[in-house]
Amino acid sequence: MKSIKNTIFVRLDYYTRLVVFLAWVMIFWPGLPVATAEEAIPQMSGANPPEMVIDMESYVFSPAELTIEKGQPMALILRNQSFLVPHNFLLENPQGVRILEADISSGETQRHVLTLSEPGIYPFYCDKQLLFFPSHREEGMEGRLIVP
Ligand SMILES: [Cu+2]
């Protein structure tokens, strides 16, 4: 009798620990490794193009519209500010051809240097989607770069 009680207790303890472990993994996995903005931004040697920051939240880009100087290199700083939610940054040229594709996990910052040499509107959006829910773009996560 005593040994059965002990077995049940040990199993409960095992499952409790398993649940706690899985909860820990689910909470922290998408955010790891957590890097500060400074660490995450690779340093370029030499050229130092002007930087423009776009924050990615659930489910909006901020700002959603930026004006970019034609033919000038520009560093786009993409910061995923969402808690646990991964986003991507898909940029198209005025003809609808994708010219940049970046997956940015929760808490991550990426730096991409672009030179847009053709005037026009460059739409960008996040097409991430969870199961049957609407995509982030459908939730309003889109914007545009304007090259006058
Ligand atoms: Cu998204």
CSV table of C-alpha atoms and ligand atoms in Angstrom, one decimal:
chain,number,residue,atom,x,y,z
A,1,MET,CA,0.0,0.0,0.0
A,2,LYS,CA,2.7,2.3,1.0
A,3,SER,CA,4.7,1.6,-2.1
A,4,ILE,CA,1.7,2.3,-4.4
A,5,LYS,CA,1.2,5.7,-2.7
A,6,ASN,CA,4.9,6.4,-3.3
A,7,THR,CA,4.7,5.4,-6.9
A,8,ILE,CA,1.7,7.7,-7.5
A,9,PHE,CA,3.4,10.5,-5.7
A,10,VAL,CA,6.6,10.0,-7.8
A,11,ARG,CA,4.5,10.0,-11.1
A,12,LEU,CA,2.6,13.1,-10.1
A,13,ASP,CA,5.8,14.7,-9.3
A,14,TYR,CA,7.2,13.7,-12.6
A,15,TYR,CA,4.2,15.1,-14.6
A,16,THR,CA,4.2,18.2,-12.5
A,17,ARG,CA,7.9,18.8,-13.4
A,18,LEU,CA,7.2,18.0,-17.0
A,19,VAL,CA,4.3,20.5,-17.2
A,20,VAL,CA,6.4,23.1,-15.5
A,21,PHE,CA,9.2,22.4,-17.9
A,22,LEU,CA,7.0,22.6,-21.0
A,23,ALA,CA,5.4,25.8,-19.7
A,24,TRP,CA,8.8,27.3,-19.3
A,25,VAL,CA,9.8,26.2,-22.8
A,26,MET,CA,6.6,27.7,-24.3
A,27,ILE,CA,7.0,31.0,-22.5
A,28,PHE,CA,10.7,31.5,-23.2
A,29,TRP,CA,11.5,29.6,-26.4
A,30,PRO,CA,10.5,32.1,-29.1
A,31,GLY,CA,12.3,34.9,-27.3
A,32,LEU,CA,15.6,33.1,-26.9
A,33,PRO,CA,18.2,34.2,-27.3
A,34,VAL,CA,17.2,37.7,-26.1
A,35,ALA,CA,19.6,40.2,-27.6
A,36,THR,CA,19.8,43.9,-26.9
A,37,ALA,CA,19.5,46.2,-29.9
A,38,GLU,CA,23.2,47.0,-29.8
A,39,GLU,CA,24.2,43.3,-29.9
A,40,ALA,CA,21.7,42.4,-32.6
A,41,ILE,CA,22.8,45.1,-35.1
A,42,PRO,CA,25.8,44.0,-37.1
A,43,GLN,CA,28.3,46.8,-37.5
A,44,MET,CA,29.2,47.8,-41.0
A,45,SER,CA,32.8,48.8,-41.7
A,46,GLY,CA,33.2,52.0,-43.6
A,47,ALA,CA,29.9,53.1,-45.0
A,48,ASN,CA,27.4,54.4,-42.5
A,49,PRO,CA,24.1,54.9,-44.2
A,50,PRO,CA,21.2,56.8,-42.5
A,51,GLU,CA,19.1,54.5,-40.3
A,52,MET,CA,15.3,54.2,-40.3
A,53,VAL,CA,13.6,52.3,-37.6
A,54,ILE,CA,10.4,50.3,-38.1
A,55,ASP,CA,8.8,48.7,-35.0
A,56,MET,CA,6.8,45.5,-35.5
A,57,GLU,CA,3.9,45.0,-33.1
A,58,SER,CA,0.8,42.9,-33.0
A,59,TYR,CA,-0.4,43.7,-35.7
A,60,VAL,CA,1.0,46.9,-37.0
A,61,PHE,CA,4.2,48.4,-38.4
A,62,SER,CA,5.2,51.7,-36.8
A,63,PRO,CA,5.7,53.8,-38.8
A,64,ALA,CA,3.7,52.2,-41.6
A,65,GLU,CA,4.9,54.7,-44.2
A,66,LEU,CA,8.4,56.0,-44.8
A,67,THR,CA,9.8,58.2,-47.6
A,68,ILE,CA,13.1,57.0,-48.9
A,69,GLU,CA,15.6,59.1,-50.9
A,70,LYS,CA,16.1,57.6,-54.4
A,71,GLY,CA,19.4,55.9,-55.0
A,72,GLN,CA,20.8,56.4,-51.5
A,73,PRO,CA,21.8,53.5,-49.3
A,74,MET,CA,19.6,53.4,-46.2
A,75,ALA,CA,19.7,51.0,-43.2
A,76,LEU,CA,16.4,49.7,-42.2
A,77,ILE,CA,16.2,48.7,-38.6
A,78,LEU,CA,13.5,46.2,-38.0
A,79,ARG,CA,12.5,45.6,-34.3
A,80,ASN,CA,10.0,43.0,-33.3
A,81,GLN,CA,8.5,44.4,-30.2
A,82,SER,CA,5.8,41.7,-29.8
A,83,PHE,CA,5.8,39.4,-26.9
A,84,LEU,CA,6.1,35.8,-28.2
A,85,VAL,CA,4.8,36.6,-31.7
A,86,PRO,CA,7.2,36.1,-34.6
A,87,HIS,CA,6.8,38.5,-37.6
A,88,ASN,CA,8.3,38.8,-41.0
A,89,PHE,CA,9.1,41.8,-43.2
A,90,LEU,CA,8.3,41.2,-46.9
A,91,LEU,CA,9.1,44.1,-49.2
A,92,GLU,CA,8.1,44.3,-52.8
A,93,ASN,CA,9.3,46.7,-55.6
A,94,PRO,CA,6.7,48.8,-57.5
A,95,GLN,CA,6.3,45.9,-59.9
A,96,GLY,CA,5.3,43.5,-57.1
A,97,VAL,CA,8.6,41.6,-57.1
A,98,ARG,CA,9.8,40.6,-53.6
A,99,ILE,CA,13.1,42.3,-52.9
A,100,LEU,CA,13.5,41.6,-49.2
A,101,GLU,CA,12.4,38.8,-47.0
A,102,ALA,CA,13.2,38.8,-43.3
A,103,ASP,CA,12.0,36.6,-40.4
A,104,ILE,CA,12.2,38.4,-37.1
A,105,SER,CA,11.5,36.5,-33.9
A,106,SER,CA,10.0,38.0,-30.8
A,107,GLY,CA,12.4,40.6,-29.2
A,108,GLU,CA,14.8,40.4,-32.2
A,109,THR,CA,16.2,43.4,-34.1
A,110,GLN,CA,17.6,43.1,-37.6
A,111,ARG,CA,19.4,45.7,-39.8
A,112,HIS,CA,19.1,45.6,-43.6
A,113,VAL,CA,20.8,48.0,-45.9
A,114,LEU,CA,18.8,48.9,-49.0
A,115,THR,CA,19.2,51.1,-52.0
A,116,LEU,CA,16.0,51.9,-53.9
A,117,SER,CA,16.9,53.3,-57.2
A,118,GLU,CA,13.5,53.4,-58.8
A,119,PRO,CA,10.8,55.9,-57.9
A,120,GLY,CA,7.5,54.4,-56.8
A,121,ILE,CA,5.6,52.7,-54.0
A,122,TYR,CA,7.2,49.7,-52.3
A,123,PRO,CA,4.6,47.8,-50.3
A,124,PHE,CA,5.7,45.8,-47.3
A,125,TYR,CA,3.8,43.4,-45.0
A,126,CYS,CA,3.9,40.5,-42.6
A,127,ASP,CA,2.3,37.3,-43.9
A,128,LYS,CA,2.6,35.3,-40.7
A,129,GLN,CA,-0.5,33.4,-39.7
A,130,LEU,CA,-1.4,31.1,-36.9
A,131,LEU,CA,-3.6,28.1,-37.9
A,132,PHE,CA,-7.0,29.2,-39.2
A,133,PHE,CA,-6.7,32.8,-37.8
A,134,PRO,CA,-6.4,35.7,-40.3
A,135,SER,CA,-2.8,36.5,-41.4
A,136,HIS,CA,-1.0,39.4,-39.8
A,137,ARG,CA,-1.4,41.4,-43.0
A,138,GLU,CA,-5.2,40.8,-42.9
A,139,GLU,CA,-5.0,42.2,-39.3
A,140,GLY,CA,-3.5,45.4,-40.7
A,141,MET,CA,0.2,44.6,-40.6
A,142,GLU,CA,1.3,46.3,-43.8
A,143,GLY,CA,2.8,49.6,-44.9
A,144,ARG,CA,4.9,51.2,-47.7
A,145,LEU,CA,8.1,52.8,-48.6
A,146,ILE,CA,7.7,55.8,-50.9
A,147,VAL,CA,10.5,56.8,-53.2
A,148,PRO,CA,9.6,60.2,-54.8
B,1,CU,CU,3.4,39.5,-38.1
